[in-house]
Structures are given as C-alpha cells and as structure tokens.
Coordinates of C-alpha atoms in Angstrom, one line a residue:
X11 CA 40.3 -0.7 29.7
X12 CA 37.1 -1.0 27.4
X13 CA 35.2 0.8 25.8
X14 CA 36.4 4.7 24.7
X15 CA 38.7 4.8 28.2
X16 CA 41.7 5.2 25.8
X17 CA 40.1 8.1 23.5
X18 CA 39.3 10.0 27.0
X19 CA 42.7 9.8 28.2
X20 CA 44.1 11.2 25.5
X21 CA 41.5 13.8 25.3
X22 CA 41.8 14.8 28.6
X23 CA 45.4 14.3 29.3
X24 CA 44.1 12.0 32.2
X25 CA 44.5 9.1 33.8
X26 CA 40.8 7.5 33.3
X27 CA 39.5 4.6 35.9
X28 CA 36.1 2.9 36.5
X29 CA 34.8 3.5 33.2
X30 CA 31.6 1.5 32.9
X31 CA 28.3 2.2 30.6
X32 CA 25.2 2.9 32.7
X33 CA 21.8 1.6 31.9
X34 CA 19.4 3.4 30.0
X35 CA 19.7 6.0 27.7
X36 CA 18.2 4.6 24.5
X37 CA 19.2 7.3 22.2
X38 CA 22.6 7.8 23.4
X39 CA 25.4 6.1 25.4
X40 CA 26.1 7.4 28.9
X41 CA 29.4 6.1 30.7
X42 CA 30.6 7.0 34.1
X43 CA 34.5 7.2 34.6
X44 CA 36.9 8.7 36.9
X45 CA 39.8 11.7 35.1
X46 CA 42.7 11.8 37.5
X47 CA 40.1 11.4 40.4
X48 CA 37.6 13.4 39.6
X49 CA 34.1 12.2 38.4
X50 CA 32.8 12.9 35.3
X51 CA 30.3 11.2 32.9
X52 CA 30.7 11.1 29.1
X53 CA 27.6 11.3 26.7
X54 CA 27.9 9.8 23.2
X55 CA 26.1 9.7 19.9
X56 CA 26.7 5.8 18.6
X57 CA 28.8 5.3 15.6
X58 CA 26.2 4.3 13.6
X59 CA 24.0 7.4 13.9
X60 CA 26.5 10.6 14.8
X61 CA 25.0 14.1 15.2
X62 CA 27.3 16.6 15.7
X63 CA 25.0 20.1 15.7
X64 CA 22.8 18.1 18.4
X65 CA 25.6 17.4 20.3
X66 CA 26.8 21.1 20.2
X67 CA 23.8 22.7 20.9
X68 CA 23.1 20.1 23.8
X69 CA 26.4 21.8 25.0
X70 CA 25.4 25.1 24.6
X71 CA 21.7 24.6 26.5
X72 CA 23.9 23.2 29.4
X73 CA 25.5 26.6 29.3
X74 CA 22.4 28.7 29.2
X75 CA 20.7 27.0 31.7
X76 CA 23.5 27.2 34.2
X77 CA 23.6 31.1 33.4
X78 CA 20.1 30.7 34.0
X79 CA 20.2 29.3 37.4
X80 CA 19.0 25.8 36.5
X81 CA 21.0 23.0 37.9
X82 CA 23.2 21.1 35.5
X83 CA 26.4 19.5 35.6
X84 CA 29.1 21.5 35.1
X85 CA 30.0 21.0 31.2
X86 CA 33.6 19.7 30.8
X87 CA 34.6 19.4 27.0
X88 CA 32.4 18.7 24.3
X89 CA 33.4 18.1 20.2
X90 CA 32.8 16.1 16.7
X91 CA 34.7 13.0 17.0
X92 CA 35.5 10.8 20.3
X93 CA 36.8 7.5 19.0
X94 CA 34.1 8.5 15.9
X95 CA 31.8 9.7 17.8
X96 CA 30.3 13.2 18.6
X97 CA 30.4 13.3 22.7
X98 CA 29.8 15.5 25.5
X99 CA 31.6 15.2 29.1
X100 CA 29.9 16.5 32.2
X101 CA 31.0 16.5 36.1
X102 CA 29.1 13.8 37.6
X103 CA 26.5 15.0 40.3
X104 CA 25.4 13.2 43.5
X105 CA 22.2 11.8 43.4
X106 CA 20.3 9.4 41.9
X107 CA 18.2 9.1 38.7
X108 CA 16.6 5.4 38.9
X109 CA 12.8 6.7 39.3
X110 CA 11.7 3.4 41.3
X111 CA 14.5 4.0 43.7
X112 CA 13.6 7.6 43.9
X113 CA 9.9 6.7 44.7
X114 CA 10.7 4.6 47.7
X115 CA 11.0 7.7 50.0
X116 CA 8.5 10.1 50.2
X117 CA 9.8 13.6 48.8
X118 CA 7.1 16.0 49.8
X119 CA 8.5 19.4 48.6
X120 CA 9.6 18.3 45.6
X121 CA 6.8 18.8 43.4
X122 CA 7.1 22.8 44.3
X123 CA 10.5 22.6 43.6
X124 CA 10.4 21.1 40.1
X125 CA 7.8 23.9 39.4
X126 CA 10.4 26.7 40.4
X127 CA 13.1 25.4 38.5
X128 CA 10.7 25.0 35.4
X129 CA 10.0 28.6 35.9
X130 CA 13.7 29.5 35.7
X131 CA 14.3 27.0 33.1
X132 CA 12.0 29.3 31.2
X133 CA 14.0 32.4 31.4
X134 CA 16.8 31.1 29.5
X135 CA 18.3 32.7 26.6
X136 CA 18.0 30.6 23.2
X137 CA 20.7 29.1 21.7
X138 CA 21.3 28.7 17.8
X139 CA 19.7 25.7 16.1
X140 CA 16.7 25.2 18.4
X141 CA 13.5 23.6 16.7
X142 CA 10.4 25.7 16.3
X143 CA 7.5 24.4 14.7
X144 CA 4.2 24.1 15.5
X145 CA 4.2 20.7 18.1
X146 CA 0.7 19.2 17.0
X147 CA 1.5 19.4 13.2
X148 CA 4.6 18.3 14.0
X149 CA 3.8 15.3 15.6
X150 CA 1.1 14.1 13.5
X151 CA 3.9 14.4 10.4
X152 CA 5.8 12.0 12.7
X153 CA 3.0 9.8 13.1
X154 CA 2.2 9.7 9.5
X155 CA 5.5 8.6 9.0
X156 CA 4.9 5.1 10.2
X157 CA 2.0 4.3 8.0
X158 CA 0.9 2.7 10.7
X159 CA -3.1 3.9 11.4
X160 CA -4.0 3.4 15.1
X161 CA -7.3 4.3 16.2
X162 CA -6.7 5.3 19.6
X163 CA -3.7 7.6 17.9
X164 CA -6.7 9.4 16.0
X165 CA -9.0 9.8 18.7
X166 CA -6.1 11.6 20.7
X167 CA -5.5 13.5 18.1
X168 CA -9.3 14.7 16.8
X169 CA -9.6 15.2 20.8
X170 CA -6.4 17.6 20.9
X171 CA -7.2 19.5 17.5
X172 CA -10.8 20.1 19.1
X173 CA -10.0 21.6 22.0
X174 CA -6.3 23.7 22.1
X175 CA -5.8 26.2 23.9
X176 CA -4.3 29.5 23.5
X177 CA -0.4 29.6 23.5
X178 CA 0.8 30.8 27.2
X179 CA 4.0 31.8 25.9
X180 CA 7.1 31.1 23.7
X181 CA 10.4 30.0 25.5
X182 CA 12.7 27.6 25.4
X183 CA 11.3 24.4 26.5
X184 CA 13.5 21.6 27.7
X185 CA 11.4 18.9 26.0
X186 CA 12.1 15.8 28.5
X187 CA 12.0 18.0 32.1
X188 CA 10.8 14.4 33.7
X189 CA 11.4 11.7 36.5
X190 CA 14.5 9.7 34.9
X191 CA 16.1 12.5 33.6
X192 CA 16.2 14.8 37.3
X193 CA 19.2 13.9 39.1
X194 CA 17.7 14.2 42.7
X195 CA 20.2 13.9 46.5
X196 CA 17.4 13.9 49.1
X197 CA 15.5 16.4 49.2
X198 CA 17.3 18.6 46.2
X199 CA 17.2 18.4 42.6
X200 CA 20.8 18.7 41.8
X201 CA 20.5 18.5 37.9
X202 CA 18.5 18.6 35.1
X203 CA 19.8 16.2 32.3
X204 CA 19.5 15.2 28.7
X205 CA 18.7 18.9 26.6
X206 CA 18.9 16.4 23.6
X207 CA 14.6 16.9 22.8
X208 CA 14.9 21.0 23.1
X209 CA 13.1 23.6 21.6
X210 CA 11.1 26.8 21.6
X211 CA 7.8 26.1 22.4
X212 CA 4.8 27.0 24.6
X213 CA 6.2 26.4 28.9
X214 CA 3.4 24.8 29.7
X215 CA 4.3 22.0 27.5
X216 CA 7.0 21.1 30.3
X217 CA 4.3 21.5 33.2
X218 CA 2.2 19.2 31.1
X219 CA 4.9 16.6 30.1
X220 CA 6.2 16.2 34.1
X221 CA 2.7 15.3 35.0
X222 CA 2.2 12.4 31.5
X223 CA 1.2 8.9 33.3
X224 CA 4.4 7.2 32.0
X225 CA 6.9 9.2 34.5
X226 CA 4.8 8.7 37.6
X227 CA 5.6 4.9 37.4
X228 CA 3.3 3.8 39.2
X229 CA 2.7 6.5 41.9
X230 CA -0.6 7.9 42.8
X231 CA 0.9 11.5 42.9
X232 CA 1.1 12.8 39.5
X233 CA 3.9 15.3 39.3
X234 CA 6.4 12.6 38.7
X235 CA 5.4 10.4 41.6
X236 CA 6.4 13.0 43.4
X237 CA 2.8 15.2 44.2
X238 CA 0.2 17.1 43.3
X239 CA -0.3 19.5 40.3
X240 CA -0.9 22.7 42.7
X241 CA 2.7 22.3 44.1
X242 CA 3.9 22.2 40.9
X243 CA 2.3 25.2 39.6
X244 CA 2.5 27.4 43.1
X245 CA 6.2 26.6 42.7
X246 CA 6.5 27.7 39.2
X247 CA 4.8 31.2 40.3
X248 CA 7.1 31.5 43.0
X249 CA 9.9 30.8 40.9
X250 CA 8.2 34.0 38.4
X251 CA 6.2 32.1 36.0
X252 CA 2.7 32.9 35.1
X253 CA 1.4 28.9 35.7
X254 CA -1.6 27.7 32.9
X255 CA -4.9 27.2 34.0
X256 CA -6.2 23.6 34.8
X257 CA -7.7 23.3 31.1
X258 CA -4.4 24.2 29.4
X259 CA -2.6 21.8 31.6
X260 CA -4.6 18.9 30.8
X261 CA -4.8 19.3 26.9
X262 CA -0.7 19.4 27.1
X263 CA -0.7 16.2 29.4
X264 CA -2.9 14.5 26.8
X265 CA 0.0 16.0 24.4
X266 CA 2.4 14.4 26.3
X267 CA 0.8 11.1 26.6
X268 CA 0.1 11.5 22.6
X269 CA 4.3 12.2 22.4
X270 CA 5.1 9.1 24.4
X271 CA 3.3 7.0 22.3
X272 CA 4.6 7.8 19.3
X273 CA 7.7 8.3 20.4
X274 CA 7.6 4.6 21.6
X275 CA 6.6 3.7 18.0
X276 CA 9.7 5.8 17.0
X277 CA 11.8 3.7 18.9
X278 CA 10.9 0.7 18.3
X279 CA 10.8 0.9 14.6
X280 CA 14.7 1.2 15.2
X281 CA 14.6 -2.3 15.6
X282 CA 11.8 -3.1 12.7
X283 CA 13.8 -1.4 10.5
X284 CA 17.0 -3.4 11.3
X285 CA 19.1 -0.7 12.0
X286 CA 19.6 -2.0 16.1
X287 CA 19.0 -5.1 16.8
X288 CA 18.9 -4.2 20.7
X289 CA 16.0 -5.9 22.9
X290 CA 15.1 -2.5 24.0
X291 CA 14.4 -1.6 20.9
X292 CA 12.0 -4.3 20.1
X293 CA 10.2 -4.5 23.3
X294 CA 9.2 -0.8 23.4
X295 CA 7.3 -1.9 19.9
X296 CA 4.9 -3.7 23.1
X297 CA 4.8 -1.1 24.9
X298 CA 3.1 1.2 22.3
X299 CA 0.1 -0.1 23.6
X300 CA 0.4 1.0 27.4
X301 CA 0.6 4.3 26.5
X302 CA -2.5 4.1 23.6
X303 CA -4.7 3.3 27.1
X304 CA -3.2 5.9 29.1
X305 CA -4.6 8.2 25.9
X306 CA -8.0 6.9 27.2
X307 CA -7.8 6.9 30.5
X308 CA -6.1 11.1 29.8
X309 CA -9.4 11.5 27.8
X310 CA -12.7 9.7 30.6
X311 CA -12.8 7.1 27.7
X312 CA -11.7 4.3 30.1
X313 CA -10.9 3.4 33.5
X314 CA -8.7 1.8 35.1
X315 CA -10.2 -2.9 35.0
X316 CA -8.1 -5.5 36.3
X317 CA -7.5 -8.6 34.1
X318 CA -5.9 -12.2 35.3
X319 CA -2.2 -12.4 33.8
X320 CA -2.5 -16.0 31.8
X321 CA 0.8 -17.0 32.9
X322 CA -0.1 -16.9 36.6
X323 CA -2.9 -19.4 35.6
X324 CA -2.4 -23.0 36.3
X325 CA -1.7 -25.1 32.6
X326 CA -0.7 -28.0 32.0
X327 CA 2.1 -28.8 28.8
X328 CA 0.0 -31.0 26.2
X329 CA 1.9 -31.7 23.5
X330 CA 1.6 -30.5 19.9
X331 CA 1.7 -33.6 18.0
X332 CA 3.8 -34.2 16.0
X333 CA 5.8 -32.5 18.3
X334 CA 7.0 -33.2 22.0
X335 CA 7.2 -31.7 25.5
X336 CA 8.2 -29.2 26.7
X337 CA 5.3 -27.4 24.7
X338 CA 6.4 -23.8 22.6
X339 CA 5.5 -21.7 26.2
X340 CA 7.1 -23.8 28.5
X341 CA 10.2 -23.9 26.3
X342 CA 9.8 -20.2 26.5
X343 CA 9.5 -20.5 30.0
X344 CA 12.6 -22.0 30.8
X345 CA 14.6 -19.8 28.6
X346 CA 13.0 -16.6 30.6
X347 CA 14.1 -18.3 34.1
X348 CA 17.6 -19.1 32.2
X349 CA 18.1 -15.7 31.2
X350 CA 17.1 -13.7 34.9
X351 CA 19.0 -16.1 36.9
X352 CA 22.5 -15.4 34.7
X353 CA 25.0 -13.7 36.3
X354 CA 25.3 -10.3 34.9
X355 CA 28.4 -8.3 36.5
X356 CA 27.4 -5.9 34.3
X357 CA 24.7 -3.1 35.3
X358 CA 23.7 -2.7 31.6
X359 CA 23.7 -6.8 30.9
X360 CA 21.1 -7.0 33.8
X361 CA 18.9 -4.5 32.5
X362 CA 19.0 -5.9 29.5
X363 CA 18.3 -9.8 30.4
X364 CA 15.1 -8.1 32.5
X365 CA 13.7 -6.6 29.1
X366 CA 14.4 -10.2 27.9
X367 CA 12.8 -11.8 29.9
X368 CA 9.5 -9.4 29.5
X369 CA 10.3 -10.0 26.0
X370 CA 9.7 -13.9 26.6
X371 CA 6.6 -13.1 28.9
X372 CA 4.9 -11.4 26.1
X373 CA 5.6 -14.2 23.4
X374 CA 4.2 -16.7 26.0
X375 CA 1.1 -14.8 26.8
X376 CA 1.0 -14.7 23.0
X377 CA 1.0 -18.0 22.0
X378 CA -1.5 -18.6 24.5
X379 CA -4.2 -16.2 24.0
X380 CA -3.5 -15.1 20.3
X381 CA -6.1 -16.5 18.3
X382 CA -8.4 -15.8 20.8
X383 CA -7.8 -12.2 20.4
X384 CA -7.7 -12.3 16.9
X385 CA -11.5 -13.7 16.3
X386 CA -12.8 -11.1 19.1
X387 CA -10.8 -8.3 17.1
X388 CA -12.5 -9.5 13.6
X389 CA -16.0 -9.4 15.7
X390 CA -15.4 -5.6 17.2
X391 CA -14.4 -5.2 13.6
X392 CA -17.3 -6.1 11.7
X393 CA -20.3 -4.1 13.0
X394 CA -18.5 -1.1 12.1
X395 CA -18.2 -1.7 8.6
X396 CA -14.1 -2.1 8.8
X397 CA -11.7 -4.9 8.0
X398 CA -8.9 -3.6 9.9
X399 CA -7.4 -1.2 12.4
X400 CA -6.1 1.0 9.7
X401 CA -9.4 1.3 8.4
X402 CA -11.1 2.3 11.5
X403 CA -8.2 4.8 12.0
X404 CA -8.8 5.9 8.6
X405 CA -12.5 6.3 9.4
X406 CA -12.4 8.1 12.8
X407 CA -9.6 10.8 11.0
X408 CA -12.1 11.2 8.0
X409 CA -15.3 11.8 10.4
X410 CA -16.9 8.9 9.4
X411 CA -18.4 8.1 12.7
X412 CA -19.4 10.6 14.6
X413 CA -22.5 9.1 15.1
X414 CA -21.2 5.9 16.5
X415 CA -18.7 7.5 18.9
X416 CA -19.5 5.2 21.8
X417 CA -19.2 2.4 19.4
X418 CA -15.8 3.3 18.1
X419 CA -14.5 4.1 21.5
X420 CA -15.9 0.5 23.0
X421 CA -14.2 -1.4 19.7
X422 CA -11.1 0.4 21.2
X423 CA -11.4 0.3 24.2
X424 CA -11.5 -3.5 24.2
X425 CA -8.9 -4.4 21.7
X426 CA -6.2 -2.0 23.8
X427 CA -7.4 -4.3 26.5
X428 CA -6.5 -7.5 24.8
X429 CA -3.2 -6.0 23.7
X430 CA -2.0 -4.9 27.3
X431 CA -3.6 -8.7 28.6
X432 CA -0.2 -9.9 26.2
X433 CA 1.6 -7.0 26.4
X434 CA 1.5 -6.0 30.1
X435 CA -1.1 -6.8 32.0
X436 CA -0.8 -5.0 35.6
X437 CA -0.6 -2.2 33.2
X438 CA -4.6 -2.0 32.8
X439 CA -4.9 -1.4 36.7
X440 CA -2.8 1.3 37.2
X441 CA -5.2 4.8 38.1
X442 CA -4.8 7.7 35.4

C-alpha cells in the first residue's frame, strides 16, 4: 500500500484497497480507495501547505448544502492531521467529472438543471469563517500582488469598475459551481464538489462563473458546454431564485474570466516561486495568456482569427555552428515524442507527461518564433510612448490614453496574439 492507505486504516478501523491518486486537483490531493468495500474518496491539504480551518469549514458547507437539498457526497470524517495532513473523506458518487468526456454526449436538460440547483445552493445557511469582502477590490489586491502589470488585466478591470451593477443579493456562493467540479451520471448531477473557494457574495456571481469561456472547453453552448444561458436562468427561477438580468450576467462572466486569469497567475507563481516544482504549475504560467484573450473576446475587443501552429510547418534542422544536429527544437522534439509514448500505469503520471509534452511544444514554438515576436512587440511598443508592458499597464490604469483607446486595444490585441501563437495556438480560434 502507498500513499496514506495505512493512516486511513487506522482512521477508519478499515480494511483500505485500491487506493490510487486521481488526476487534477491542483490545490489539493484527491485519492479514491475502497473502506471495507465501500467507496469513498479522501481530500487532502499537502504537507507542505496544511490548512486546517479550510478544511473544516469545507466540511461544514458539505453539511449545509446537503441540509439544503444540494447534492454532495455524503461527508464521512473529516480532522487536523491525516499522516500530517488536514483531510476530508467523502462517499464516492457515480458519475463522472472529466469535462471532455462529459461533452461527448449531448445533455440537453442540463443547463436548467444546474440553474435549479444554483438556486437552492443559494438558500443555504452560512457557516463560520466564510470570506466576505468586496470581490473587485479583492481581486485587484490579488493582482497587485504579483507586480506583474498586464495590459489586458487593466483593460478588464477599468471595463468592470465602469460598468457594475447593482448587487442582486448576498448569499453564500460556492465560488467554483463549474464543469470539472459537477459530478454528472447521465442525465443527473449527482454532486457538487470542491466548497474549498466559498464565500458570501452576490448569486449571480455563480450564474456568471458557470458560463466563463474556460469551463465550456471548447463547446459552442456556453453554460458549461452544456447550453444556453436561458436554461440556466429559467431553471434557477424554477428552483426559487430571482435570475439577473442579461447585463448583470455578462459583467460577472467578464468577472469570472478576470478571476481565471489571475488565478492562473496565482498558480503558476507556485512554481516561480519554487515552492512546487510540479509541471502543472509551470505550464499554467502559459496559459495566463488564453485567458487574457478570452478578456477581449468577453469585452467585443477581438474576435475569434486563426493562426498556422509553426510546428505543423515543414522545417528543416540546420545546424547552429558550432554546434551539431539534431538542432535545440528537434532535440526538443524527440524528448516530447519520448515523454507521450512512456508507459504510464499511472492515471496521474499520464496527465502529467501530456502537460509535458505541451510544456516542450511551447519551448519549441519558442525558440522558433521568439525574436520575431520580440522586435514586433518593441514596434507596437514605441508609438505609444512605452518601453514595456508594465508601462502600458501602468498607463491604461492611470488614464493616460483615453484618447488612443483603439491604439492601446490593437497593441494588445496583437501581442496576446503572438503569445497564444507560442503558447497555444488553436486557442485564438475558439468562439467567445
């Protein structure tokens, strides 16, 4: 047995089979396992970064919402220290989570369904401990954090202080109520997971989040993936809620899509920081840039172009005198093919060699078209009276341009498209 299987026996006075961590999760671990037969999943902080309130009041959300009549797993134990670690075990539901899997087959009440279990979700009582601040203040302390000036960040944010709307309501507000963390059997929802991102807040910012870009992966329909924004809210009035106008929905999607990104950021600088040196970690620091896009394509400052992926080019391997072939991208080739044809018996080793191996695309595409992109960056640059991006930011925060909007915006626009042609390129032809 690996992993905590011998702390859970104990704990449980059970004997404890098929334990095996599950992919995803990037704040947490997540481990599936067998007690005695029945099936039951265990949540845990890492070592390296315990939380022990969180953990608890995760616990006692799970209670409220059940009393609520939101679907969760039934909670099973919960406490400070499983081998060092504060944890949280749940019965494990049928269903699926996976949202490309999910996607495959069309789910056309679902939408509705989501929007009537928001509307309960909204009912429930608080539990001690919740966070309840203002979320736009909030989340520009966050950004500022980073020290990091991004232009489109600023735009989003000028855009969002410009026009809020009036508060709908204060409730609790699950904070993550999106595809990946919905455990769905056919037609049903049959859980709402990870409480970890709860607060009091305004509902709508749940109606708003479901329908960010980033969880309809790749889907036209964009509740989810899963359909249209008037099944989700005539399913959150007929579960009793009083659903937000189209206006109010939109600013909190372009919230949402504002989160992601700088959530992302948050993320990644796990790894720039060196406290986890996981691959997940460093590649989200690549995909900050999808989502800065999807802020323009949330605010009619873009649309969606399609760009040639360099890599699918034909090139040939010249040398780099005084070195020899391979060249520095087909070495990085080879090591990408290398790492997705290993055998990984392990679901969380193959998820990780696929982020790898995006890891290695991005370095290639890199390589090739970096100095390129630098000497169009310095030109965008240059008419606008800036040396860098955190100058531009700087500018755009400060009001500087508000009579060269359309110039800003283009500048932008055009550098996030050099970024995704690296970073991701199918990414710049996906539809908001």
């Amino acid at each position: 047995m690996s992993g905590p299987g011998d702390a859970l026996a104990a704990r449980l006075g059970a004997r404890i089979d098929g334990l095996r961590r599950l992919s995803g999760g990037a704040s947490r671990e997540t481990w599936a396992f067998t007690a005695d037969g029945r099936p039951l999943v265990l949540r845990r902080d890492p070592p390296t970064a315990p939380d022990a309130e969180a953990m608890a009041r995760e616990a006692a959300l799970l209670s409220s919402a059940a009393a609520a009549g939101v679907p969760v797993p039934t909670l099973v134990d919960h406490g400070d220290d499983l081998d060092g670690a504060p944890y949280l075990i749940m019965e494990r539901l049928a269903g699926e989570t996976i949202p490309r899997r999910l996607l495959r087959t069309p789910r056309p009440g679902l939408a509705r369904d989501l929007g009537a279990i928001l509307a309960r979700l909204h009912t429930m009582a608080s539990v001690p401990g919740l966070p309840d601040g203002d979320p736009l203040d909030a989340l520009a302390e966050y950004y500022d954090a980073f020290d990091e000036p991004r232009p489109a960040v600023e735009l989003a944010f000028r855009w969002l202080r410009e026009n809020r709307p009036s508060p709908t309501g204060r409730t609790v507000v699950h904070g993550d109520f999106r595809n990946g963390n919905l455990m769905i059997d056919g037609p049903r929802v049959t859980g709402v997971l990870d409480w970890e991102l709860s607060h009091l807040g305004d509902p709508a910012e749940d109606l708003g989040w479901l329908c960010v870009k980033a969880w309809r992966f790749g889907s036209s329909h964009p509740v989810g993936g899963f359909g249209p924004r008037a099944d989700l809210l005539a399913g959150y009035a007929d579960g009793g809620g009083t659903p937000p106008d189209p206006g109010v929905l939109h600013w909190w999607e372009v919230y949402g899509t504002l989160r992601w990104t700088i959530l992302c950021r948050h993320q990644a600088e796990r790894y720039l920081s060196g406290d986890d040196p996981s691959i997940e970690y460093a590649v989200l620091g690549r995909k900050v840039c999808e989502q800065e896009h999807d802020l323009l394509l949330a605010l009619g400052l873009a649309e969606p172009v399609t760009v040639p992926d360099p890599l699918e080019e034909p090139a040939g391997d010249a040398a780099a005198p005084p070195h020899d072939r391979p060249s520095a991208p087909a070495l990085l080739e080879a090591v990408e093919r290398f790492v997705l044809d290993a055998d990984h018996a392990d679901d969380r080793l193959r998820f990780h060699s696929r982020v790898a191996a995006s890891a290695l695309r991005v370095a290639r595409r890199e390589l090739l078209l970096g100095d390129a992109h630098r000497a169009a960056h310095a030109r965008r640059l240059a008419p606008l009276g800036c040396a860098d991006d955190a100058e531009l930011a700087a500018g755009i925060r400060a009001g500087r341009f508000e009579d060269r909007t359309d110039e800003v915006v283009a500048a932008v626009r055009a550098s996030l498209v050099d970024k995704l042609t690296v970073a991701n390129p199918r990414h710049l032809a996906t539809p908001p």
